[in-house]
Coordinates of C-alpha atoms and ligand atoms in Angstrom, one line a residue:
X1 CA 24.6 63.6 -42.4
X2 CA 21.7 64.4 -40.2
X3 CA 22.4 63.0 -36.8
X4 CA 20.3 60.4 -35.1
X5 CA 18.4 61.5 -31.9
X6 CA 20.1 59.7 -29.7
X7 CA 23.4 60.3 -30.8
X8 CA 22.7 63.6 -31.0
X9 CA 22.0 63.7 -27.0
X10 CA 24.9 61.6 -26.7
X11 CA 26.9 64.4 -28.7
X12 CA 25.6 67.4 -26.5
X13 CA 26.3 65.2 -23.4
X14 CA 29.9 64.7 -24.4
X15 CA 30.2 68.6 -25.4
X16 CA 28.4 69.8 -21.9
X17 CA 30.8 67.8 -20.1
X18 CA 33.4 69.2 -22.2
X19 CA 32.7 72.6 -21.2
X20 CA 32.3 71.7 -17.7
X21 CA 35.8 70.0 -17.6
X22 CA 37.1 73.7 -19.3
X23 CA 35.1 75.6 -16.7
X24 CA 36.9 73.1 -13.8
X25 CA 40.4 73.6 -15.7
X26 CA 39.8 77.3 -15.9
X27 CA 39.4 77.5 -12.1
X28 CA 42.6 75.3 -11.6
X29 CA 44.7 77.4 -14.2
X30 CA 43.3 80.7 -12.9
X31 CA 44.0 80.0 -8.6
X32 CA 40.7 81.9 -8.3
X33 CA 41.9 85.1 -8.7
X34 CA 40.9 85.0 -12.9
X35 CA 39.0 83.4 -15.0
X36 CA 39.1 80.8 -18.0
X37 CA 38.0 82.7 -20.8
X38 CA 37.3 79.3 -22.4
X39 CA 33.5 78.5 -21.1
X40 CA 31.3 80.7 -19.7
X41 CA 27.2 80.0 -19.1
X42 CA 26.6 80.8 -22.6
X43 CA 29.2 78.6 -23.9
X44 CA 27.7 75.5 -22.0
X45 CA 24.5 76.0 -23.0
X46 CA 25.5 76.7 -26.5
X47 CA 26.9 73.0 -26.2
X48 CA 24.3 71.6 -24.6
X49 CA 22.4 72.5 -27.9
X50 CA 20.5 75.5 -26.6
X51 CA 21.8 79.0 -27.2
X52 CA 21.7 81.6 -25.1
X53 CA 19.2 84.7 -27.0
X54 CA 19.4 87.3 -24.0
X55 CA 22.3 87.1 -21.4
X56 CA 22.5 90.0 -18.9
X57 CA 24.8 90.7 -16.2
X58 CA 27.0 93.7 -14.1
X59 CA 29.4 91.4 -13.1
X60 CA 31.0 89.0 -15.6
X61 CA 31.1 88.1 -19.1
X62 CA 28.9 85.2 -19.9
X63 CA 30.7 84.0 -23.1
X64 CA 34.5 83.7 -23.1
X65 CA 34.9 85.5 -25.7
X66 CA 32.7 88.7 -24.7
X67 CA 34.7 91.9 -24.5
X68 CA 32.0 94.3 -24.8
X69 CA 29.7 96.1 -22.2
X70 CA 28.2 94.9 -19.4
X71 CA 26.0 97.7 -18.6
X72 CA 25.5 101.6 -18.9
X73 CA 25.7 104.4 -15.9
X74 CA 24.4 107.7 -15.8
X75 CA 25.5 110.2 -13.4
X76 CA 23.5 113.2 -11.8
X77 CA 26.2 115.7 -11.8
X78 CA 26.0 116.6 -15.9
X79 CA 23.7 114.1 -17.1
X80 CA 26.8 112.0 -19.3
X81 CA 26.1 108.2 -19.6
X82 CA 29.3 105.7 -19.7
X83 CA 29.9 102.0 -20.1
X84 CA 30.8 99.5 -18.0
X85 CA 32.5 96.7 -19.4
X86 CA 35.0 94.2 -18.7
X87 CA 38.5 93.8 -17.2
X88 CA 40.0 91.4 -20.1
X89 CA 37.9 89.4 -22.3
X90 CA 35.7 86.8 -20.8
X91 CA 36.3 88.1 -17.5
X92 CA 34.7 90.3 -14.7
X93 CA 33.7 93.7 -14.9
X94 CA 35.7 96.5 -14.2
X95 CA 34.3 98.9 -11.5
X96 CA 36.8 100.9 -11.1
X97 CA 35.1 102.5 -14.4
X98 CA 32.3 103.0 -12.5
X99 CA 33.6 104.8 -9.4
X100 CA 35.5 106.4 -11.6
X101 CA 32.6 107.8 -13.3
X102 CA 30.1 108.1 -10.4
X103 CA 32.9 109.3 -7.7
X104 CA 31.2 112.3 -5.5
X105 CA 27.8 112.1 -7.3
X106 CA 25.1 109.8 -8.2
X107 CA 24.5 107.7 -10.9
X108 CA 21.9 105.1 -12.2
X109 CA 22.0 101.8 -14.2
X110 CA 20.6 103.0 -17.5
X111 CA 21.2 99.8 -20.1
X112 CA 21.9 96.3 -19.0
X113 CA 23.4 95.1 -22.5
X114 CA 22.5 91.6 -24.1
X115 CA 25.9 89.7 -24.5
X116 CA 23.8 87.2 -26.8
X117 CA 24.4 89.5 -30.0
X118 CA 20.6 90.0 -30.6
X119 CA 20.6 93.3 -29.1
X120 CA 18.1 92.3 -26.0
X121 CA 19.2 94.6 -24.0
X122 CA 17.3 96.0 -20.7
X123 CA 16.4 99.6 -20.4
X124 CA 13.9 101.6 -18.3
X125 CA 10.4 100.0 -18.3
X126 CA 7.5 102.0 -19.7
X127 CA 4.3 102.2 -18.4
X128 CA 1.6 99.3 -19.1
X129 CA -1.2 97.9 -16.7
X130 CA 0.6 100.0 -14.0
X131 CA 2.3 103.6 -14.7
X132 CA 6.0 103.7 -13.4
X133 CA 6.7 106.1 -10.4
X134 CA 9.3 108.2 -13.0
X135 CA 8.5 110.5 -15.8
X136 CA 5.7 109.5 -18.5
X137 CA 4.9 106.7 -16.6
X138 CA 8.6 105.0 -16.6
X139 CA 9.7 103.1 -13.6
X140 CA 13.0 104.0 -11.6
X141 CA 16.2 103.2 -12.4
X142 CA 18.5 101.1 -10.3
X143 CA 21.2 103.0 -8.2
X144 CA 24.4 101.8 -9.6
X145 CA 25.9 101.5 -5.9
X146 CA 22.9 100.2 -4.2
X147 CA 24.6 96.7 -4.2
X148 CA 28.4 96.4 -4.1
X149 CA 30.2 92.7 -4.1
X150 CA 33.2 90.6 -4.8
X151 CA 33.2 88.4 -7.9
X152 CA 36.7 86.6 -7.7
X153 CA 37.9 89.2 -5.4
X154 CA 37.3 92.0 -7.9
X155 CA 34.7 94.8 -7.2
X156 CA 31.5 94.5 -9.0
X157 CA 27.8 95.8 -8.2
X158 CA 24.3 94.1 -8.9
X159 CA 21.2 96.0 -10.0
X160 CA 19.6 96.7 -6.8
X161 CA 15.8 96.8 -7.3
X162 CA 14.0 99.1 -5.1
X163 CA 10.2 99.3 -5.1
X164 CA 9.1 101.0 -8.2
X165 CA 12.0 100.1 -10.2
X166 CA 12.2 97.6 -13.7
X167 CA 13.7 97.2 -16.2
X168 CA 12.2 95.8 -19.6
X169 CA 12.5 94.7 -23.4
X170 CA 9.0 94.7 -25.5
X171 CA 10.7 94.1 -29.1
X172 CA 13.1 91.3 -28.6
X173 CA 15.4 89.0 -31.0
X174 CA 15.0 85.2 -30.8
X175 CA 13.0 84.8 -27.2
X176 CA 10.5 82.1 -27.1
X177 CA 6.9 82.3 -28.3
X178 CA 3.7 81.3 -27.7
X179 CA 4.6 77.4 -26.4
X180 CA 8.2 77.0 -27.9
X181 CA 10.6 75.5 -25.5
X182 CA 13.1 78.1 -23.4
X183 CA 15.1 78.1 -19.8
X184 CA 16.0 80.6 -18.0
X185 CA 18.7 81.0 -14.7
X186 CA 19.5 84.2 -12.6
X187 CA 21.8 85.0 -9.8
X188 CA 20.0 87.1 -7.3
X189 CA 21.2 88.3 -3.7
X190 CA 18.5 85.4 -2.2
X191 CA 18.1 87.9 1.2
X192 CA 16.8 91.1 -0.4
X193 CA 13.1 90.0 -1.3
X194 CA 9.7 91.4 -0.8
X195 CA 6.0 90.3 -0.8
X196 CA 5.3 92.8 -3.8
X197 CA 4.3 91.9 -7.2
X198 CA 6.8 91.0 -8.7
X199 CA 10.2 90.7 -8.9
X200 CA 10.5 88.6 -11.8
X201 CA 13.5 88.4 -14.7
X202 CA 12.1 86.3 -17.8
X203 CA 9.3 86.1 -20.7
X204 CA 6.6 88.3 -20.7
X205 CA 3.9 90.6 -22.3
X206 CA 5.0 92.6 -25.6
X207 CA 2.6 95.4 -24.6
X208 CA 3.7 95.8 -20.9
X209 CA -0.3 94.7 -19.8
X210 CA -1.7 91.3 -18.2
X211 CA -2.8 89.7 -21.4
X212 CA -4.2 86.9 -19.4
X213 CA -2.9 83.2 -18.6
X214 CA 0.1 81.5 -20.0
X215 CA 1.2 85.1 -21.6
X216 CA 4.4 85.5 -19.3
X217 CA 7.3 82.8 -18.2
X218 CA 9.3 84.1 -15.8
X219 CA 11.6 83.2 -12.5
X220 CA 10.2 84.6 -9.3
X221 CA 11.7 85.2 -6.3
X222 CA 10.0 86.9 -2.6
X223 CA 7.7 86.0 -0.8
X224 CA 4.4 87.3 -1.6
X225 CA 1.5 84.9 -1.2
X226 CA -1.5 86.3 -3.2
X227 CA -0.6 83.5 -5.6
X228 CA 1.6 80.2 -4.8
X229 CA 3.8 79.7 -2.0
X230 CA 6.0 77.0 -0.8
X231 CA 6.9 75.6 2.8
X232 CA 8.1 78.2 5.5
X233 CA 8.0 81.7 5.4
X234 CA 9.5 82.0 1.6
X235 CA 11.1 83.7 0.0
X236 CA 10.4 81.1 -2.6
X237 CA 11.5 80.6 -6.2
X238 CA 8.8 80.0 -8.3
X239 CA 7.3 81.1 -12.0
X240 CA 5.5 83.8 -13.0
X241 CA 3.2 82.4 -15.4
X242 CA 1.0 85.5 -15.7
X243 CA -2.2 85.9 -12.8
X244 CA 0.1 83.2 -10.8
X245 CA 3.5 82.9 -9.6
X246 CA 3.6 78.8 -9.4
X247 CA 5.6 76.6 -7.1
X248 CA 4.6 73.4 -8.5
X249 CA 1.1 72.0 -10.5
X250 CA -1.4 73.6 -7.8
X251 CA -2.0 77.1 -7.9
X252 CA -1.4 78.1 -4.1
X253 CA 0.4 75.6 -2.0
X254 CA 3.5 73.2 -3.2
X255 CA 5.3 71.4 -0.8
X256 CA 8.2 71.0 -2.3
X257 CA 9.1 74.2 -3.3
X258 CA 11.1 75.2 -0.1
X259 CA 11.9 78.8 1.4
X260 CA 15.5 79.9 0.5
X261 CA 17.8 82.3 1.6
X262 CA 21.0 81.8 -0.1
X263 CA 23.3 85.0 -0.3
X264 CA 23.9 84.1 -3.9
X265 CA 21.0 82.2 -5.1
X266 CA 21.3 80.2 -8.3
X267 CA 17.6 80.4 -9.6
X268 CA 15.8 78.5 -12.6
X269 CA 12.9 78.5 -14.3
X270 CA 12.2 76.0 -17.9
X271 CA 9.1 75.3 -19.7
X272 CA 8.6 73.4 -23.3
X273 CA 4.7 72.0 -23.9
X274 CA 2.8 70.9 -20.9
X275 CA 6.6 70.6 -18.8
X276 CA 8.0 72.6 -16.8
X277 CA 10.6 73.1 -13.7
X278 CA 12.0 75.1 -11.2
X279 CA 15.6 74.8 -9.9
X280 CA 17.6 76.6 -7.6
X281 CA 20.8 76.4 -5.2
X282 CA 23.4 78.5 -3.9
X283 CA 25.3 80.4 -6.3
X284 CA 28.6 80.2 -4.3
X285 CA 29.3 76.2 -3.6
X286 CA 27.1 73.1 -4.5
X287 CA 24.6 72.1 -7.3
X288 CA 20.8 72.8 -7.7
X289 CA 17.9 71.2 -6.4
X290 CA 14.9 70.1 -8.1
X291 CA 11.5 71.8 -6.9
X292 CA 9.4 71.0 -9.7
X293 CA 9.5 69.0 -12.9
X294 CA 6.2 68.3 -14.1
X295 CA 3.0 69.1 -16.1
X296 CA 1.6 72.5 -16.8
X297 CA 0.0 73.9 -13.5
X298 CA -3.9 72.4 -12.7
X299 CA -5.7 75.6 -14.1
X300 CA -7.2 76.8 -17.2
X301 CA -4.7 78.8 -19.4
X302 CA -1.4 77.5 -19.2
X303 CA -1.1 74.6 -21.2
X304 CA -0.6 75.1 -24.2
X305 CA 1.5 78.6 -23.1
X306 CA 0.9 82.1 -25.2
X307 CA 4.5 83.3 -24.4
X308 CA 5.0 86.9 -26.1
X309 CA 8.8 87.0 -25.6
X310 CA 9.4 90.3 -24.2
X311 CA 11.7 90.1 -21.3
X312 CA 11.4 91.9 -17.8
X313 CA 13.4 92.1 -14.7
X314 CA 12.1 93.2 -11.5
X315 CA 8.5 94.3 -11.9
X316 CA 5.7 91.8 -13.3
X317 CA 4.3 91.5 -16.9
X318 CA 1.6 94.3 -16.4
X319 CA 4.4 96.8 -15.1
X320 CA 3.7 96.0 -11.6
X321 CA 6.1 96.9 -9.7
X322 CA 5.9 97.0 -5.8
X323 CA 8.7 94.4 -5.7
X324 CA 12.4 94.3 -4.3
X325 CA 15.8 92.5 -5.1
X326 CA 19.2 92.1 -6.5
X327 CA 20.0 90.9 -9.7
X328 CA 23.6 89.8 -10.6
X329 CA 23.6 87.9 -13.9
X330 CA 20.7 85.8 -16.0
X331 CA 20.2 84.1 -19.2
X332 CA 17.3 82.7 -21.1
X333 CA 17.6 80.1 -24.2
X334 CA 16.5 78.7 -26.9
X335 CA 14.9 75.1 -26.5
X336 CA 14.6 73.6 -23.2
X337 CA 17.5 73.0 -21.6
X338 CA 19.1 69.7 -19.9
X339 CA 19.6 69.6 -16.1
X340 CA 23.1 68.2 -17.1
X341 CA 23.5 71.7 -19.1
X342 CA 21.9 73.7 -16.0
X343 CA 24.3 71.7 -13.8
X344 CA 27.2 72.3 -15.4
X345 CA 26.5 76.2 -15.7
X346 CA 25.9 76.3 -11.9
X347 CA 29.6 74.6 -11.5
X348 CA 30.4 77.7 -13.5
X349 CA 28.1 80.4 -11.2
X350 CA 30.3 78.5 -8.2
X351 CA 33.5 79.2 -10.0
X352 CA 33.0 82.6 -10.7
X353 CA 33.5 83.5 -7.0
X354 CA 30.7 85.6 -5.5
X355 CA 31.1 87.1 -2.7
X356 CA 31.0 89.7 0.3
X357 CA 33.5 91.0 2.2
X358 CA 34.6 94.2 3.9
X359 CA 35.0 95.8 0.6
X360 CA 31.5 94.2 -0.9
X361 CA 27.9 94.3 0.2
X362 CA 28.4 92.9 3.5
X363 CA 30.1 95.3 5.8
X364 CA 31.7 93.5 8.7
X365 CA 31.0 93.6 12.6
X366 CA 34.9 94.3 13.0
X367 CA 36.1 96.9 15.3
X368 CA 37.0 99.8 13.5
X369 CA 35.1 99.0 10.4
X370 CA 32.2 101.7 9.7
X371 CA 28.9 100.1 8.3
X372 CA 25.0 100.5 7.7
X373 CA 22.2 98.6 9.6
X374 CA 19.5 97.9 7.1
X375 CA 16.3 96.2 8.5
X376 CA 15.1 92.9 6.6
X377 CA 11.7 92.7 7.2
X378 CA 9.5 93.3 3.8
X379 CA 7.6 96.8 4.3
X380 CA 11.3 97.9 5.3
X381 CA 14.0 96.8 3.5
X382 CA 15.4 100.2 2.0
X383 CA 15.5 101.9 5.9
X384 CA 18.7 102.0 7.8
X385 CA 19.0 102.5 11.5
X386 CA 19.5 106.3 11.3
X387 CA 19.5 109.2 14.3
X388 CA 18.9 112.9 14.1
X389 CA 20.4 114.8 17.2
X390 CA 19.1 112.1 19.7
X391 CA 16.3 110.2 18.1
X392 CA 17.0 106.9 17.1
X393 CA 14.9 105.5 14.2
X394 CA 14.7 104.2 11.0
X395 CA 14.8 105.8 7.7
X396 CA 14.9 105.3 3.9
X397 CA 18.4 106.4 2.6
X398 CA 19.2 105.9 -0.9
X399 CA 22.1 107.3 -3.4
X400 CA 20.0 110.7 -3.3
X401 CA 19.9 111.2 0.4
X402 CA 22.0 114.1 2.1
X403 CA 25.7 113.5 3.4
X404 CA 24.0 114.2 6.4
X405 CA 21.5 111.7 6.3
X406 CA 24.0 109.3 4.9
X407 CA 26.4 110.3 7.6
X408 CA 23.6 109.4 10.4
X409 CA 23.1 106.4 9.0
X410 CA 26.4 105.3 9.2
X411 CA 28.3 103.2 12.2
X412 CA 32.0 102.9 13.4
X413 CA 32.2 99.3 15.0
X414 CA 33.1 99.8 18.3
X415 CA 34.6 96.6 20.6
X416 CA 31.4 96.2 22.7
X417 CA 31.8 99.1 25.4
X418 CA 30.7 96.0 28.2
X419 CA 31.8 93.5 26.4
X420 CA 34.6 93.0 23.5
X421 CA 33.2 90.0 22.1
X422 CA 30.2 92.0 21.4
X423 CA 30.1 94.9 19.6
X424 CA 29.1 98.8 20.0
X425 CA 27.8 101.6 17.3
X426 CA 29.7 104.9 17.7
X427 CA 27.8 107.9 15.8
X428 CA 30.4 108.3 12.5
X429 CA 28.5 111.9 12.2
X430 CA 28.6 112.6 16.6
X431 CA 32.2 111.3 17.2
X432 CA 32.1 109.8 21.4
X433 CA 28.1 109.1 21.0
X434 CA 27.0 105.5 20.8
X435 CA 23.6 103.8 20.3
X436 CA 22.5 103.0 23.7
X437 CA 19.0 101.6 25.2
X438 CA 17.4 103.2 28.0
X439 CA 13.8 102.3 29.1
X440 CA 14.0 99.7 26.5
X441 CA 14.3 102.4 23.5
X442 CA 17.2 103.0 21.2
X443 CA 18.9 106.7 21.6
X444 CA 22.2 108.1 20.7
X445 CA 23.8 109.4 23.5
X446 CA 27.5 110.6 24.8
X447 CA 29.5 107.8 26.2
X448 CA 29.3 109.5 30.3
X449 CA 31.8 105.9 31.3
X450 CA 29.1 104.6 33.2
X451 CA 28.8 100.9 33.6
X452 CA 25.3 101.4 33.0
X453 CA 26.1 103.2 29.8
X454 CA 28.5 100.6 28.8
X455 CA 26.3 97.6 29.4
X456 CA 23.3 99.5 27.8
X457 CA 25.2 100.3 24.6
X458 CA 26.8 97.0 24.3
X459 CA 24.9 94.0 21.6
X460 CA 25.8 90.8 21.0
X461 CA 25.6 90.0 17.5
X462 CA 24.3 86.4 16.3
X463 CA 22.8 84.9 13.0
X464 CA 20.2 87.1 11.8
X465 CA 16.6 85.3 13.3
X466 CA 14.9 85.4 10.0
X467 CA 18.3 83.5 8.2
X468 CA 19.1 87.3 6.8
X469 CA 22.0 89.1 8.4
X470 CA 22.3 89.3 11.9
X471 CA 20.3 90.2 15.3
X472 CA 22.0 92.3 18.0
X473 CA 21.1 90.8 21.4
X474 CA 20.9 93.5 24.6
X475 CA 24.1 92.7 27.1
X476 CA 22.2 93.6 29.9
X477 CA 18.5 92.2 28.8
X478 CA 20.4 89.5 26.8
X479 CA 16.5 88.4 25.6
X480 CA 16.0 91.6 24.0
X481 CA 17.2 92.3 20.7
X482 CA 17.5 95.3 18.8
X483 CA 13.9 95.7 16.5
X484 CA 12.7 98.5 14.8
X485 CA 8.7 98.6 15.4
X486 CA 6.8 101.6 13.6
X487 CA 10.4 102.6 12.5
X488 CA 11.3 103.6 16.0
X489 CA 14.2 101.0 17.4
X490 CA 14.1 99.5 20.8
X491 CA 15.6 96.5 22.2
X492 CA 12.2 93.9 22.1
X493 CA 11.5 90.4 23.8
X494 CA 9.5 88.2 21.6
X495 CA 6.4 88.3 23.1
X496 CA 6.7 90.6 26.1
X497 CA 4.9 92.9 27.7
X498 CA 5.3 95.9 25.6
X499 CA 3.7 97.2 22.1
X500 CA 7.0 96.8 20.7
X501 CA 7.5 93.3 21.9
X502 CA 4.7 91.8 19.7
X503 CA 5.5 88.6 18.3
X504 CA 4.3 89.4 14.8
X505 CA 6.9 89.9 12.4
X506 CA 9.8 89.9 15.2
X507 CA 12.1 87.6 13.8
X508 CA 12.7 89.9 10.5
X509 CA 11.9 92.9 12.3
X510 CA 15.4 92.2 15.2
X511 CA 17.6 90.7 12.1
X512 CA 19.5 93.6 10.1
X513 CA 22.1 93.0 7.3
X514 CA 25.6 94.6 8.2
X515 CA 26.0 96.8 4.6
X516 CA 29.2 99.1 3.5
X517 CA 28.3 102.3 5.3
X518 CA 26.5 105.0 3.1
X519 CA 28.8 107.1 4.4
X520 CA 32.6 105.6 4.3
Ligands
AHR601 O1 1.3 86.5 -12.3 C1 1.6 87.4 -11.3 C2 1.4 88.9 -11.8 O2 0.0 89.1 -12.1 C3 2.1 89.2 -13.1 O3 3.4 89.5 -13.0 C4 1.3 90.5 -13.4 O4 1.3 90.8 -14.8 C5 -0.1 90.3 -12.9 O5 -0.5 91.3 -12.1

C-alpha cells in the first residue's frame, strides 16, 4: 500500500534516526579505534530516502557493507597500477598497501572508485574549455602522498589537488539532470585553498566546456572572488553553479556565508527547483551550520537548472583548473536531501575520527621531530622553506623533486637554541647548521655558540596569523615573524620599514603549516 506523504517523512525520520543511533552505537562498541560496519554516509542517506549515486573517498568505506576499492595508485618506477582498498569491510582504508606499493618511488592517484555500484568513478580529466597541463590535454594527477592523515588512528591519504590537477566523469550512472533534485557533502582539508577557478567536486558539464548558466551544481571551496564571496577573507563554501560560484541569492556578496578554516571541513551543497542550500562545519566534532537555504540566485539562468550530471573534483566545469585543495571523502544523491539526513551523516564524518598527528599531515613542532614548512598564502601553497648551500628561500617540492631538494626542505625540530619553549630548525641535509636571521634575512648557517647565533636562530611558534598553521615569531625581534616575500624568507614586522615588511598579504605570507618532512 502506497504510503501517505506524511507518513512517509515520518518513516524516513524514524529510519535516519535509526542509523544515527547505529552510527552512535558503532562508536561506543568500537572505543574509536574501529568502526560499526552497520551505517555509513550512504546508509543514512539511503534511509533518509535518498540514495547515494556517486560516493568517493581514499579513506573509508561509505556503506558498511563496502569491501571493495577505494582508489587506484600508479607508480613511476615500472608504470604497474594497484588498488587501494579497505582494512575489513565497512572500514578504513588500508595504506599500508600503498606504501607498500609506492615505497622508494613515486606514485599517482589514478581512479578514485564509486562505492555507489553505478560505476561513477573519477579518473584523469580531459581537456574541454581549458587543455590540462599533461599529455593530450589531460590534467595532472594527484600525488598519492601529497596529503597523509589519521582516520581513527589508521594511516590514510587525501587526494591532494595541486594547480593543474582534476579529476572527472562525463558519462555517469544516476546523477541528477537538468532541475531534478540532488545533495551533495565533501570532506576537504578546509586550510589548503586557493583563489583559482575552481576547486569544485559535484555536477557538471557532460562535454568538459561552460555550457552557460544553471549547467553545473557543484560545492566550492577557496577563496577566489571573481564571482561570490562571503564575510572575511574566505575561504568560503559556496556553489558552483556554472559562470558563478554563489554564497547565497546575490551573485557577489552574501553575508551569511562566513570564511572557514576547519582542518576537516564538512561541506554541502543541495538544490531541487528554485531551492537550494549550503552547509558546512567541522568534520572532526560538532554539527553544520546553515549558510543558505533559499531561492535560486537573483540572475538569469539558474532557475529552472540545466544540470548535465557529469561529476568533477578539483577543476571547474569548463576544465579550469588553476585551483588547489584536499579532498578526503564526498557523496552526491538522488533527491534532495533532509538537514536531519545531512545531520546525521555529519555525526558519522565526526565519528570516523579524522585527524593529524606526528604520523599524519601535520608534523609537530616537537624536538626531535623532522618536518616541512609549507607557506599558506594562495600564489604559494605548494613551496616549502628550502636552502641550497646558504640561501634560504622558498621552493616548490613535490613527489618528483630530488632527494636533495627534498632533503633541503626538510627540518629537525630543535629546542629553541635561546629559548626551549621555542623552537630551532637544524638543516636535516647540513647536520650542526640551523636557520638563523641576520640583517633581518633568513640563512642557514653553522651553529658558531654565539649568543647572538642562538637568539637569532631561535622562533617562537604561535597560531598561524591567517587561522592556517602556525607563525614563528623572532626571539630577539619578537615583532618579527618568519615571511617569505618574493620567495626569499626574512623575519618581517607588519608594516615596517622594509620592502619585505609590507602589510599586504602578511598575515598568510608569516603563517606556515608544520607538514611530515619530504624527507623523513
Ligand atoms: O562558475 C565558475 C566557473 O566558471 C566554472 O567552474 C567554469 O566552468 C567557468 O569558468
Amino acid at each position: 500500500m502506497a504510503l501517505r506523504p506524511r507518513t512517509r517523512r515520518a518513516r524516513s525520520a524514524l529510519l535516519v534516526l535509526a542509523a544515527a543511533l547505529a552510527v552512535v552505537a558503532g562508536v561506543l562498541v568500537g572505543g574509536g579505534t574501529s568502526q560499526a560496519a552497520t551505517s555509513q554516509p550512504c546508509d543514512i542517506y539511503a534511509a533518509g530516502g535518498t540514495p547515494c549515486v556517486a560516493a568517493h573517498s581514499t579513506t573509508r568505506a561509505l556503506y558498511g557493507s563496502y569491501n571493495g576499492p577505494l582508489y587506484q595508485v600508479r607508480r613511476a618506477s615500472d608504470n604497474t597500477t594497484r588498488d587501494v582498498g579497505l582494512l575489513s569491510a565497512g572500514g578504513y582504508v588500508d595504506a599500508a598497501a600503498q606504501d607498500t606499493f609506492c615505497a622508494n618511488t613515486n606514485c599517482l592517484i589514478t581512479i578514485i572508485y564509486d562505492q555507489s555500484g553505478r560505476n561513477n568513478r573519477l579518473t584523469q580529466a580531459p581537456p574541454g574549455g581549458f587543455q590540462g597541463p599533461a599529455a593530450g590535454g589531460y590534467d595532472n594527477l594527484a600525488d598519492a602522498k601529497a596529503a597523509p592523515i589519521t582516520i581513527a588512528g589508521h594511516k590514510a591519504y587525501g587526494v591532494f589537488v595541486a594547480p593543474g590537477t582534476g579529476y572527472r566523469n562525463n558519462t555517469t550512472n544516476g546523477v541528477a539532470k537538468g532541475d531534478q533534485p540532488e545533495g551533495m557533502y565533501a570532506v576537504f582539508d578546509g586550510t589548503h585553498y586557493n583563489g583559482g577557478c575552481c576547486f569544485d567536486y559535484g555536477n557538471a558539464e557532460t562535454n568538459s566546456r561552460d555550457n552557460g548558466n544553471g549547467t553545473m551544481e557543484a560545492i566550492y571551496f577557496g577563496n577566489i572572488k571573481v564571482w561570490g564571496y562571503g564575510t572575511g577573507n574566505g575561504p568560503w563554501v559556496m556553489a558552483d553553479l556554472e559562470n558563478g560560484l554563489f554564497s547565497g541569492v546575490n551573485p557577489g556578496y552574501n553575508a551569511n556565508d562566513p570564511s572557514v578554516s576547519h582542518r576537516f571541513l564538512t561541506a554541502i551543497v543541495k538544490g531541487e527547483p528554485n531551492h537550494w542550500a549550503i552547509r558546512a562545519g567541522n568534520a572532526q566534532s560538532g554539527g553544520l551550520s546553515t549558510y543558505y537555504n533559499g531561492a535560486r540566485p537573483n540572475a538569469a539562468g539558474y532557475n529552472p537548472m540545466k544540470k548535465e550530471g557529469a561529476i568533477i573534483l578539483g577543476i571547474g566545469g569548463d576544465n579550469s583548473h588553476g585551483s588547489a585543495g584536499t579532498f578526503y571523502e564526498g557523496v552526491m544523491t538522488s533527491g534532495y536531501p533532509t538537514d536531519a539526513t545531512e545531520n546525521a551523516v555529519q555525526a558519522n564524518i565526526n565519528a570516523a575520527g579524522y585527524a593529524t598527528s606526528s604520523n599524519g599531515n601535520g608534523g609537530t613542532l616537537t624536538p626531535g621531530s623532522t618536518v616541512s614548512l609549507r607557506a599558506t598564502t594562495a600564489c604559494c601553497t605548494t613551496r616549502y622553506i628550502t636552502h641550497s648551500g646558504n640561501a634560504v628561500a622558498t621552493s616548490v617540492i613535490t613527489a618528483s623533486s630530488s632527494s636533495t631538494d627534498k632533503g633541503n626542505g626538510s627540518w629537525i625540530v630543535r629546542a629553541g637554541l635561546a629559548n626551549g619553549t621555542c623552537v630551532s630548525f637544524e638543516s636535516r641535509n647540513t647536520a650542526g647548521s640551523f636557520l638563523r636571521h641576520q640583517n633581518y634575512q633568513l640563512y642557514l648557517q653553522a651553529n658558531d655558540g654565539s649568543s647572538l647565533f642562538a637568539s637569532d636562530a631561535t622562533f617562537c611558534p604561535q597560531a598561524g596569523k591567517n587561522g592556517q598553521g602556525n607563525s614563528f615569531a623572532s626571539a630577539n625581534f619578537s615583532s618579527r615573524f618568519i615571511r617569505h616575500y618574493g620567495n626569499n624568507v626574512y623575519i618581517a614586522s607588519n608594516g615596517g620599514s622594509n620592502t619585505f615588511d609590507a602589510t599586504s598579504l602578511w598575515t598568510d605570507d608569516v603563517s606556515w603549516v608544520v607538514t611530515t618532512p619530504w624527507a623523513p
